[in-house]
Short mmCIF file of C-alpha atoms and ligand atoms in Angstrom, two decimals:
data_model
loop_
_atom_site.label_atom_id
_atom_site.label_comp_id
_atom_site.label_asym_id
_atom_site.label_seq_id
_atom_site.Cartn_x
_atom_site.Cartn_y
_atom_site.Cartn_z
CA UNK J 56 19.44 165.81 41.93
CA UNK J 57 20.51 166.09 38.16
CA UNK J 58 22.95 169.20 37.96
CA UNK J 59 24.50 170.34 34.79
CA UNK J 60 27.75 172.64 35.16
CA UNK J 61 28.57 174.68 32.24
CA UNK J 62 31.86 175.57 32.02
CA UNK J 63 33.11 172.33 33.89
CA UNK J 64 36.49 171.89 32.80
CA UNK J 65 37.35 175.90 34.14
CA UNK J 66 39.11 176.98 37.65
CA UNK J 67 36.00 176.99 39.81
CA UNK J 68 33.66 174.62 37.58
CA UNK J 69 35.94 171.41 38.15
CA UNK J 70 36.30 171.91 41.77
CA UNK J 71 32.36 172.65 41.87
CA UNK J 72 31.31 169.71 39.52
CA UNK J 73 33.86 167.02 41.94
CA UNK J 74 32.30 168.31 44.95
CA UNK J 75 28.98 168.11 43.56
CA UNK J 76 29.39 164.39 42.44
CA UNK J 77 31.45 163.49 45.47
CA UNK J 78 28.04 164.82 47.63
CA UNK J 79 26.19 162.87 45.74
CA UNK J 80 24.69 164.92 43.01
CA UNK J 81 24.46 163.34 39.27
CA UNK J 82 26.71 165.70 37.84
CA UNK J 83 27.19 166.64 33.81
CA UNK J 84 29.29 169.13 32.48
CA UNK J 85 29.25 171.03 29.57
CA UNK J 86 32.56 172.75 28.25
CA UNK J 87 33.45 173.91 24.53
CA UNK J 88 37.00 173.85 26.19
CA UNK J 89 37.66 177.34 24.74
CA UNK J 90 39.48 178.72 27.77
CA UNK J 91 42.46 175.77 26.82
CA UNK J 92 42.34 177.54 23.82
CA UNK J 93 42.74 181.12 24.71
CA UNK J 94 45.83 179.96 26.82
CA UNK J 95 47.60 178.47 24.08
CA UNK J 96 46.63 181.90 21.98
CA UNK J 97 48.15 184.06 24.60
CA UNK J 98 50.99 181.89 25.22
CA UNK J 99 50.04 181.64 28.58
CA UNK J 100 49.43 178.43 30.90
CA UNK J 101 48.26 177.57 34.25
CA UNK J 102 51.00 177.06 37.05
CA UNK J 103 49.46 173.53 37.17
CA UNK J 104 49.57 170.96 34.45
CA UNK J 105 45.91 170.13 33.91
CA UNK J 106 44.92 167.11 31.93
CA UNK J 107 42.71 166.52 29.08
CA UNK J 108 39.19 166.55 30.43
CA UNK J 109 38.62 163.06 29.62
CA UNK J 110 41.14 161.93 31.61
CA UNK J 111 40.56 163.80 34.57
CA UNK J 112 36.88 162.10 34.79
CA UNK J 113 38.40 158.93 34.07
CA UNK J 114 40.77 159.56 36.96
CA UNK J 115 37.76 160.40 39.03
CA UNK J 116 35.21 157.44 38.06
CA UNK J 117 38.68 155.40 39.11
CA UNK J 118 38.88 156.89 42.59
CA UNK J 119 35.43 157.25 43.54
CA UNK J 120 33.40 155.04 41.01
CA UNK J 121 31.30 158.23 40.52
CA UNK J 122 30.69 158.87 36.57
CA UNK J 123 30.69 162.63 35.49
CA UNK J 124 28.78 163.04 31.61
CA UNK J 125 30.84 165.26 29.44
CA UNK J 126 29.06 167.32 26.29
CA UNK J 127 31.68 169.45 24.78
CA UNK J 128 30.41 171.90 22.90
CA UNK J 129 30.01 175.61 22.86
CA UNK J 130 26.80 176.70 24.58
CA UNK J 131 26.57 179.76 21.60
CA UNK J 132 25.33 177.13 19.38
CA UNK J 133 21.83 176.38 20.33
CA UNK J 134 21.13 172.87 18.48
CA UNK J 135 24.33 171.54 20.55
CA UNK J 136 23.23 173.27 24.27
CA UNK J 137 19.27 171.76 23.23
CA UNK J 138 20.75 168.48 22.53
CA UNK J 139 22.96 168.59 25.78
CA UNK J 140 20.15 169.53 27.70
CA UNK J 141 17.75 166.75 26.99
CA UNK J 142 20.09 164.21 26.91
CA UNK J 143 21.32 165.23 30.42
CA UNK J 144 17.63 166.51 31.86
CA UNK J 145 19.18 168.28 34.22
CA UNK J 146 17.39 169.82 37.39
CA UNK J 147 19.40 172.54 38.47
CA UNK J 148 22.20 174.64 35.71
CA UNK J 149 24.92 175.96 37.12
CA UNK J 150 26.67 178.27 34.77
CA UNK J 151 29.91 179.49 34.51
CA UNK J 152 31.04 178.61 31.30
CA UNK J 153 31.73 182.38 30.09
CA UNK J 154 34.83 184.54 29.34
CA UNK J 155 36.12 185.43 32.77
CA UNK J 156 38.84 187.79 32.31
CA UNK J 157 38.83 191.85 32.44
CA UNK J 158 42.32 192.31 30.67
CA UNK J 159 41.02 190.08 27.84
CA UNK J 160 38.20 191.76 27.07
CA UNK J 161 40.27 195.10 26.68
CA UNK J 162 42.57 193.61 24.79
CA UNK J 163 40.73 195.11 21.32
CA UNK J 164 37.55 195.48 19.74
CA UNK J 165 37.56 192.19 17.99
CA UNK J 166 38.48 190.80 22.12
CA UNK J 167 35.57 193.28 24.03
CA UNK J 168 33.11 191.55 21.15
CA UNK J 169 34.05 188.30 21.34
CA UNK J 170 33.44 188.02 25.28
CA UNK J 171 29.86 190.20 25.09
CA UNK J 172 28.64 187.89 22.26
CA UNK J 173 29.92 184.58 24.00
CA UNK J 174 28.52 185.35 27.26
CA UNK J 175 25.71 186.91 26.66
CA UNK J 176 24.51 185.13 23.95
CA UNK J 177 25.18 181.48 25.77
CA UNK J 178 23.13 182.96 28.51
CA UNK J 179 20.38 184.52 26.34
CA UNK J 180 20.56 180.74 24.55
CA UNK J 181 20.32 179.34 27.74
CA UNK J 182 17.21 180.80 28.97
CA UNK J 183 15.49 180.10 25.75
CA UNK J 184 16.50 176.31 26.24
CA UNK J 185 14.95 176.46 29.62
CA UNK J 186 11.70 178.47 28.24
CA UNK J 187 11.18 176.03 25.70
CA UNK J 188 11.67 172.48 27.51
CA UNK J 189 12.95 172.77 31.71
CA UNK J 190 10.69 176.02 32.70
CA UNK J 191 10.87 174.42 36.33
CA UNK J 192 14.95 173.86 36.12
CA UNK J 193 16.94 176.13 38.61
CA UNK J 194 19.48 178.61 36.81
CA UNK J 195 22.58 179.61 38.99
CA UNK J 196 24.11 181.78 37.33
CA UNK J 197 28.12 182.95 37.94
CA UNK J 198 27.76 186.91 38.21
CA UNK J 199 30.44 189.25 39.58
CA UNK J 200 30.88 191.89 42.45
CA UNK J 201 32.27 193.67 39.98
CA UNK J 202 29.31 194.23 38.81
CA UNK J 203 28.31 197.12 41.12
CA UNK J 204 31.80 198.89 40.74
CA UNK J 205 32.71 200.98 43.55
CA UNK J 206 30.16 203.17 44.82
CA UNK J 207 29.82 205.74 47.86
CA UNK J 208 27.13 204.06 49.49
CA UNK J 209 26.42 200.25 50.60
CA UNK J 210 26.23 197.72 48.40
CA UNK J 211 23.33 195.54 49.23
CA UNK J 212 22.72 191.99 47.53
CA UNK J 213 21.31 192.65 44.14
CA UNK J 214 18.77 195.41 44.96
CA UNK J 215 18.12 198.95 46.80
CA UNK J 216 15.30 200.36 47.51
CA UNK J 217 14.90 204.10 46.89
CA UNK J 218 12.35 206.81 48.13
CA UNK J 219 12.07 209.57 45.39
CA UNK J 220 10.07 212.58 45.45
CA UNK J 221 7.72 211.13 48.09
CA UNK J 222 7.44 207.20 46.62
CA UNK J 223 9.47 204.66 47.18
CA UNK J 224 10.32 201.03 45.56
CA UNK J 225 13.04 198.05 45.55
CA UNK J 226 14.77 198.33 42.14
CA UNK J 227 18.03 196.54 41.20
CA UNK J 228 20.98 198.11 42.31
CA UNK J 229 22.77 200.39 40.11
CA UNK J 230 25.66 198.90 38.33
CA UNK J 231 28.80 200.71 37.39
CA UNK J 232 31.14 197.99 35.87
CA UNK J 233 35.21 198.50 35.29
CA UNK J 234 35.60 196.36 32.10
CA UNK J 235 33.69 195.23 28.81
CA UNK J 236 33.93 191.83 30.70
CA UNK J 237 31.96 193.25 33.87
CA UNK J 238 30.07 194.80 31.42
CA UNK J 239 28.43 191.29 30.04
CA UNK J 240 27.66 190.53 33.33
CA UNK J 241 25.34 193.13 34.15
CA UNK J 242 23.53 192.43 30.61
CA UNK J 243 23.64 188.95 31.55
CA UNK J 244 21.88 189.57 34.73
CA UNK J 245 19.34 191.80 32.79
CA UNK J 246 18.39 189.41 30.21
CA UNK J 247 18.15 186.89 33.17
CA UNK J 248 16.03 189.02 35.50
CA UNK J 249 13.51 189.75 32.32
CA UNK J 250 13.43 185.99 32.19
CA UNK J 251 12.42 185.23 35.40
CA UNK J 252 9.75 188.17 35.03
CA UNK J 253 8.00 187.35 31.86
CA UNK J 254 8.66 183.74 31.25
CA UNK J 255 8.43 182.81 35.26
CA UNK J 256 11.89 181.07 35.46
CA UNK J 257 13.35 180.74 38.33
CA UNK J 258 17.40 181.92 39.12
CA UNK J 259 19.96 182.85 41.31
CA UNK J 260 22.98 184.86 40.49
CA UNK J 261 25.94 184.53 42.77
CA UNK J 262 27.86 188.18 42.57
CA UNK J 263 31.38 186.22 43.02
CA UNK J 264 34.48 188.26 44.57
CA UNK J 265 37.94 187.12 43.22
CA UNK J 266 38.31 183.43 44.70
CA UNK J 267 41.48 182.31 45.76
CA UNK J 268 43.21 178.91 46.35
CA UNK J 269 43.48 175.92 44.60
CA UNK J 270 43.00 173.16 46.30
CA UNK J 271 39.49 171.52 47.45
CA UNK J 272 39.12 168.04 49.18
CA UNK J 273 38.58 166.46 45.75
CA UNK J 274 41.20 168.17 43.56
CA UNK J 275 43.57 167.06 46.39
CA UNK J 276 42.86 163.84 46.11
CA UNK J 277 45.01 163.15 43.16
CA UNK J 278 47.32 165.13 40.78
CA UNK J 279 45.36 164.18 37.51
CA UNK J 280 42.57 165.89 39.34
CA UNK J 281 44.29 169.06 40.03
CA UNK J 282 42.75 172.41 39.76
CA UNK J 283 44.32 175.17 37.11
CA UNK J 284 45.94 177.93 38.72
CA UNK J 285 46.20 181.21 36.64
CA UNK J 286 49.44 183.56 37.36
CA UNK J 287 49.64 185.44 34.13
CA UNK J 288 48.78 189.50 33.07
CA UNK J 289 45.33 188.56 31.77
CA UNK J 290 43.87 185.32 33.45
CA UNK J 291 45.84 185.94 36.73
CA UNK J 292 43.89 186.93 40.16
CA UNK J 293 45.32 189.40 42.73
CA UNK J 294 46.10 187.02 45.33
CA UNK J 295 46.64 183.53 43.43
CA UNK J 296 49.25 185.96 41.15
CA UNK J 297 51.01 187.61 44.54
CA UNK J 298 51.72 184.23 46.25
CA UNK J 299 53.09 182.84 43.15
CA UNK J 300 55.01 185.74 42.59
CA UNK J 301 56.21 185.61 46.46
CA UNK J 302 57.09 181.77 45.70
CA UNK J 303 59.52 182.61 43.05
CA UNK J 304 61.16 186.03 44.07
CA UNK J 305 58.91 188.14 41.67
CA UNK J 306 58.11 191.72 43.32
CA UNK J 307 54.31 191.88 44.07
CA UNK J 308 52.57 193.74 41.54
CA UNK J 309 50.44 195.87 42.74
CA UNK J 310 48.63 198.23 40.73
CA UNK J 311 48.82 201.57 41.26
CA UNK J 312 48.16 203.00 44.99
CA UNK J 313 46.48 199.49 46.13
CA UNK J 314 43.88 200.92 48.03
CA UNK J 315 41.68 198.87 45.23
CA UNK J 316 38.80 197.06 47.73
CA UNK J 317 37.02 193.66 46.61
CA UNK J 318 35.46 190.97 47.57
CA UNK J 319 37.61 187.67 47.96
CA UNK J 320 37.05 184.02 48.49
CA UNK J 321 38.16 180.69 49.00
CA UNK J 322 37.40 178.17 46.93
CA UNK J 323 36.41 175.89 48.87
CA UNK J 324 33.77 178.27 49.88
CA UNK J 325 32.95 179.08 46.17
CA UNK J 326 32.25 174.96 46.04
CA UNK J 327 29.90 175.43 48.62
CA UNK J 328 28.03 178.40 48.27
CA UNK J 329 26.93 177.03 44.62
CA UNK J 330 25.55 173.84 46.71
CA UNK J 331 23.47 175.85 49.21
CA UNK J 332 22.00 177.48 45.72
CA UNK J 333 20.83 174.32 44.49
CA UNK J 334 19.59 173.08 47.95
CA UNK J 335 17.65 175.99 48.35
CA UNK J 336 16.14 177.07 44.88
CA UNK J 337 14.77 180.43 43.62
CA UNK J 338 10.94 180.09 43.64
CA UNK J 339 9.06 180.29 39.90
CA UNK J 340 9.49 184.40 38.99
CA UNK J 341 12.13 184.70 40.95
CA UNK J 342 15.42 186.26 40.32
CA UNK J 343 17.32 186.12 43.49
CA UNK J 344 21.10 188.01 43.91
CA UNK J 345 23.65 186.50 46.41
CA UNK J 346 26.96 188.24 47.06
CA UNK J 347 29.29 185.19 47.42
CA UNK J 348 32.09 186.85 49.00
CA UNK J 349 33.96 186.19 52.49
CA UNK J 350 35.62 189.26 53.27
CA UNK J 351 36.70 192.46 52.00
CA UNK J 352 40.61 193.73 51.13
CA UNK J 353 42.21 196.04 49.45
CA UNK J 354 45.17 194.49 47.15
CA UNK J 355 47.74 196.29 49.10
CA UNK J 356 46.75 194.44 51.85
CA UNK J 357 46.65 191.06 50.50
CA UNK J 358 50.21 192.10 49.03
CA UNK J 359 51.49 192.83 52.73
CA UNK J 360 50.20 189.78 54.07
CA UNK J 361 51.86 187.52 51.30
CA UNK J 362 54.59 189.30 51.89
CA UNK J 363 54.21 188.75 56.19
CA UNK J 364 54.11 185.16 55.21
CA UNK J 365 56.41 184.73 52.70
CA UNK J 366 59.15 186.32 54.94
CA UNK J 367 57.99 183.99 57.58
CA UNK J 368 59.10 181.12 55.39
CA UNK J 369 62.26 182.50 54.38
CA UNK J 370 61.72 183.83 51.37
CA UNK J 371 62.66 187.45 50.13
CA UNK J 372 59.28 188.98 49.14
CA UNK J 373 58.93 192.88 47.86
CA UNK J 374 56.26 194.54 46.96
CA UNK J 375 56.42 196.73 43.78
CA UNK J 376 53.79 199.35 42.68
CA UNK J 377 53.53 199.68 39.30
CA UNK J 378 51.77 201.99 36.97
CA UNK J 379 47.91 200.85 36.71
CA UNK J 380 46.83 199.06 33.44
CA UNK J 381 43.25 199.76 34.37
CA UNK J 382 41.46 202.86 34.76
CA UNK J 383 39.78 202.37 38.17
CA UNK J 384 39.50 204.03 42.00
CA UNK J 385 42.96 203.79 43.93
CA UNK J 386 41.77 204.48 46.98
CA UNK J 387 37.55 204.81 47.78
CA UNK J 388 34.89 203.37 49.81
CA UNK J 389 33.53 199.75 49.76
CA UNK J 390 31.07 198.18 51.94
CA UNK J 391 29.18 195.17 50.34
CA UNK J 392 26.85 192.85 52.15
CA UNK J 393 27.28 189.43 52.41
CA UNK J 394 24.50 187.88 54.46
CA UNK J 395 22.43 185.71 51.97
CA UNK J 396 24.55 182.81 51.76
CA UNK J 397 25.60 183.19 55.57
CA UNK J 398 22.07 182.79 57.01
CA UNK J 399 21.47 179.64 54.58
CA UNK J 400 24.44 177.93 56.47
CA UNK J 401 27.74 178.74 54.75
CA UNK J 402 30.34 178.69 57.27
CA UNK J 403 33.38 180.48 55.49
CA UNK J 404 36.89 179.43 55.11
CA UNK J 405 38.68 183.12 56.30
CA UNK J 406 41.90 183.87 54.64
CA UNK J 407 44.93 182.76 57.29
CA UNK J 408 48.29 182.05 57.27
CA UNK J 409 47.86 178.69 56.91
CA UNK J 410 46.18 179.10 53.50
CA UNK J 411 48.76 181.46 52.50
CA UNK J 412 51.49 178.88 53.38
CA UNK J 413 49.66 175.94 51.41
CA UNK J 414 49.13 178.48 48.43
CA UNK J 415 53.05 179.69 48.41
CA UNK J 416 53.97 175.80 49.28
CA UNK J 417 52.00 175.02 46.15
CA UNK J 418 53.56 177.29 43.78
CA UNK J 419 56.97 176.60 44.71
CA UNK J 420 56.17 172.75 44.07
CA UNK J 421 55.71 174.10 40.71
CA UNK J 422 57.54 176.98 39.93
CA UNK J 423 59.81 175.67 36.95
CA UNK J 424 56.58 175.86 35.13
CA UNK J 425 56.35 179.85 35.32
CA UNK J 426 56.93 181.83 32.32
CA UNK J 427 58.04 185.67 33.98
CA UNK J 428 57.38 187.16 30.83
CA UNK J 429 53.66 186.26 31.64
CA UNK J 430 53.29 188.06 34.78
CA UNK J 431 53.39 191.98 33.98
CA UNK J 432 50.32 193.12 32.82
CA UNK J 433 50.12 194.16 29.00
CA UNK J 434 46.54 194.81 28.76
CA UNK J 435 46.10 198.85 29.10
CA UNK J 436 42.58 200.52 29.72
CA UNK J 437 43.81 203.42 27.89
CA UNK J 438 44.84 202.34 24.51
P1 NAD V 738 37.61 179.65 33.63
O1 NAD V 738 38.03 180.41 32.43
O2 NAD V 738 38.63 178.88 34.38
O3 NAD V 738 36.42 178.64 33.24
C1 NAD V 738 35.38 178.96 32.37
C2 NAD V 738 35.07 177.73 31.55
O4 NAD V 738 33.96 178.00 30.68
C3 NAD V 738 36.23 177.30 30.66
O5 NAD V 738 36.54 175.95 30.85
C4 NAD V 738 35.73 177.57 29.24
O6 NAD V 738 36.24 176.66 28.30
C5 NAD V 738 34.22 177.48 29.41
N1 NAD V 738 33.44 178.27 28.42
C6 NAD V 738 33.60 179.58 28.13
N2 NAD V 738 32.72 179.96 27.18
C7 NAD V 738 31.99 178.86 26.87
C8 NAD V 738 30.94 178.61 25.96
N3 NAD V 738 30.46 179.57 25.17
N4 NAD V 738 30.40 177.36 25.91
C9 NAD V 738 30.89 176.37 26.69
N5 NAD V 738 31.90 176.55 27.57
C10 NAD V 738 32.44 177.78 27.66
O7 NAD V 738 36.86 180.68 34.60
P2 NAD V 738 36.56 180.55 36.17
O8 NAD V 738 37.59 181.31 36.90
O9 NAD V 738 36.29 179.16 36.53
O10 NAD V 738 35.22 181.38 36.27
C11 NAD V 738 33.97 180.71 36.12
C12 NAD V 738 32.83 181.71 36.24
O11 NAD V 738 32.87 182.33 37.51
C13 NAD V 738 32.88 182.82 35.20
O12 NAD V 738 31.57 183.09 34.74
C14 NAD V 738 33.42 183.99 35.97
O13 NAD V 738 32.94 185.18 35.43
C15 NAD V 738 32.89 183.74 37.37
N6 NAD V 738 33.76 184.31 38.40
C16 NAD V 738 35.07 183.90 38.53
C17 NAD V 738 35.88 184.47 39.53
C18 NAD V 738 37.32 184.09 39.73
O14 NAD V 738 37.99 184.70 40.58
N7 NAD V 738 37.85 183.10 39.02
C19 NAD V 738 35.32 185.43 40.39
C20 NAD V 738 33.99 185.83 40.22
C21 NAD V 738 33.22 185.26 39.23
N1 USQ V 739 45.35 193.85 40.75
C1 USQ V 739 46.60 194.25 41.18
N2 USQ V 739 47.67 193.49 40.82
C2 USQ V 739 47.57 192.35 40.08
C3 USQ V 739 46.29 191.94 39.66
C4 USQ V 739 45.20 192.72 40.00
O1 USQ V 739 46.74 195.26 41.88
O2 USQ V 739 48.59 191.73 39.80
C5 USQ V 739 44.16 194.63 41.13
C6 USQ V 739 43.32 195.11 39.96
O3 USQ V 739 43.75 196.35 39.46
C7 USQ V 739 41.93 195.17 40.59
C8 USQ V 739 41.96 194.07 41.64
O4 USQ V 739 43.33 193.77 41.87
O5 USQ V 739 41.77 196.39 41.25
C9 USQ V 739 41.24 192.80 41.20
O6 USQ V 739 41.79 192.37 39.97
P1 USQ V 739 41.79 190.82 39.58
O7 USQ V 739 42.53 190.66 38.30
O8 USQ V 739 42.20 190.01 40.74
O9 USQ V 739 40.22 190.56 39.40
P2 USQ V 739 39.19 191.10 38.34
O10 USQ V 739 39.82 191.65 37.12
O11 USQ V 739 38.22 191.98 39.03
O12 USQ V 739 38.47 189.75 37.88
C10 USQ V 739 38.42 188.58 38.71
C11 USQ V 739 37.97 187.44 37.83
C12 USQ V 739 36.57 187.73 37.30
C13 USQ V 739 35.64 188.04 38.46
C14 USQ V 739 36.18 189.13 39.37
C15 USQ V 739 35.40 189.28 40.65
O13 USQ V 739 38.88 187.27 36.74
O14 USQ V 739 36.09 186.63 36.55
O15 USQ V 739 34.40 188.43 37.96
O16 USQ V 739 37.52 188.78 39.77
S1 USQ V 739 35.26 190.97 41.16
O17 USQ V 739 36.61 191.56 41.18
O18 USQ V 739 34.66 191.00 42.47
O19 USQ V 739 34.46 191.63 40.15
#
């Protein structure tokens, strides 16, 4: 099966697009390799040194003899993502080539606008593509779990359904998002869910919970393939942040209280969940939700079990709270479900010590590449 992967050259797109092509999917990415850019604007870089693009799928077609197409270009502009498209023909889309990070977003107006109009509109550009020329092509779509925000009730898998004043229907579930880059999610999965509705497209979006890890069979395989790893204020992730913070004596930051409850992952389970989307596609009209999530914790914790293994291997690891940036429940309910992706066959990779040894094992390979002046947050809610 043809697959295109926008957003390719990103955190969980390369490990998703190798393990694609190593399965034996034709794989083609398309990247407008923006998110290099907004690194080298924030002054920010991954803990790992990541390699041109080109090189990487050089590296790869060396290895395995498996060729990867590359379009760069930004999927905003619709004559490019056309283009792309039919050159590629792909079968199934798998999309995560958006702005990904909360702090950024609420960085300013001019940073809140930019990530609404580049996700929103590359998804709104992307369903007209489909419309016009692949009706029968599979969207997967990269959503969020923070998408539903924290609620007092379950949260079940995209809808809910509701008996008022003697009726009763299945309606999407409410959404409550904590940032203007949640926010383009949920307008995302509007505009998607209209899609499948009127035009009879067919998609899936995976609600993701914060992944975690780095390294997949085929990122492993050879340090020009490696995987970014994000530590800093804005693009940093609770628990790839705390073990990298463990790894070089950093106190944990935790935000506030810590009773903040998500959804994690592995990714080697976000690698696999997007496969048992393709396998098993939406039907025409359809817009199906997955929660791709593992488990639930609250980043206190995660920051207690870092610090549990950390200790283990010697090093000195405290955890600090500090003041929350974000403007967000400290301590609440959360119960999301998860079954979707279980029943179709995805057998999870649980967070264990293990994991949390190869994670701190990794960062201290690479810790002379940490800037500390990149790992307290800057980004407030409030201003
Ligand atoms: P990332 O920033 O590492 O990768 C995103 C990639 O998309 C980048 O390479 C960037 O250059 C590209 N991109 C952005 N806008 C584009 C555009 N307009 N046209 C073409 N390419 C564009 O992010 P990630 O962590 O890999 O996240 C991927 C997706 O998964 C995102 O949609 C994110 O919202 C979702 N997600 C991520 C996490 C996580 O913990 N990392 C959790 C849940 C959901
Ligand atoms: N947090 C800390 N300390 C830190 C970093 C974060 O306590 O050093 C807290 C935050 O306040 C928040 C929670 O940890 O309560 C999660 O924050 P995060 O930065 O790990 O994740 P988030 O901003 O929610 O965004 C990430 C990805 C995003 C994805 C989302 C999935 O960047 O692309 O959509 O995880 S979810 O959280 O399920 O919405």
């Amino acid at each position: 099966m043809k697959v295109l992967v926008i957003g390719g050259d990103g955190y969980c797109g390369w490990a998703t697009s190798l393990y694609l092509s190593n399965k034996g999917y034709e794989v083609g990415i398309i990247d407008s390799l923006v998110r290099r850019h907004w690194d080298l604007e924030l002054g920010a870089d991954t803990l790992t040194p990541i390699a041109p693009i080109q090189r990487r799928l050089q590296r790869w077609k060396d290895l395995t003899g498996k060729s990867i197409d590359l379009f760069v270009g930004d999927i905003t502009n619709y004559e490019f993502l056309i283009k792309a498209l039919h050159q590629f023909q792909p079968e199934a889309i798998v999309h995560f080539g958006e702005q990904r990070s909360a702090p950024f977003s609420m960085i300013d107006r001019e940073h809140a606008v930019l990530t609404q109009v580049n996700n929103v509109v590359g998804t709104l550009n992307l369903l007209y593509a489909m419309r016009q020329d692949f009706p029968d092509c599979h969207l997967v779509k990269l959503g969020t779990m923070g998408e539903y925000g924290t609620p007092n009730i379950d949260i079940e898998e995209g809808y809910i359904t509701i008996e008022h004043n003697g009726r009763k229907d299945t309606l999407p579930y409410p959404k409550q998002p904590g940032s203007y880059y949640h926010l383009s999610k949920v307008h995302d999965s509007h505009n998607i869910h209209f899609a499948c509705r009127v035009w009879g497209l067919r998609a899936t979006d995976l609600n993701q919970g914060v992944v975690y890890g780095v390294l997949t069979e085929e990122t492993g395989m050879d340090e020009l393939l490696i995987n970014r790893l994000d530590y800093d204020g804005v693009f940093g992730t609770a628990l790839n942040r705390f073990c990298i913070q463990a790894a070089i004596g950093y106190p944990l930051t935790v935000y506030g209280k810590g009773g903040q409850t998500r959804g994690f992952l592995d990714i080697r389970d976000t690698v696999r969940c997007v496969e048992i989307a393709i396998a098993n596609p939406a039907d025409p009209g359809q817009f199906r939700v997955f929660n791709q999530f593992t488990e639930l914790f609250s980043v206190g914790d995660l920051a207690a079990m870092v610090q549990n293994a950390g200790t283990k291997m010697g090093l000195d690891v405290s955890v600090n709270h500090i003041d929350n940036p974000r403007v967000e429940l400290e301590q609440h309910y959360f119960y999301a479900k998860n079954t979707s992706l279980l029943s179709l066959g995805l057998e999870p990779h649980y967070l264990s010590d293990s994991l949390l040894d190869s994670l701190l094992n990794f960062a201290h390979k690479y810790q002379h590449r940490v800037d500390k002046n990149q790992i307290l947050p800057k980004v407030s809610w409030r201003r």
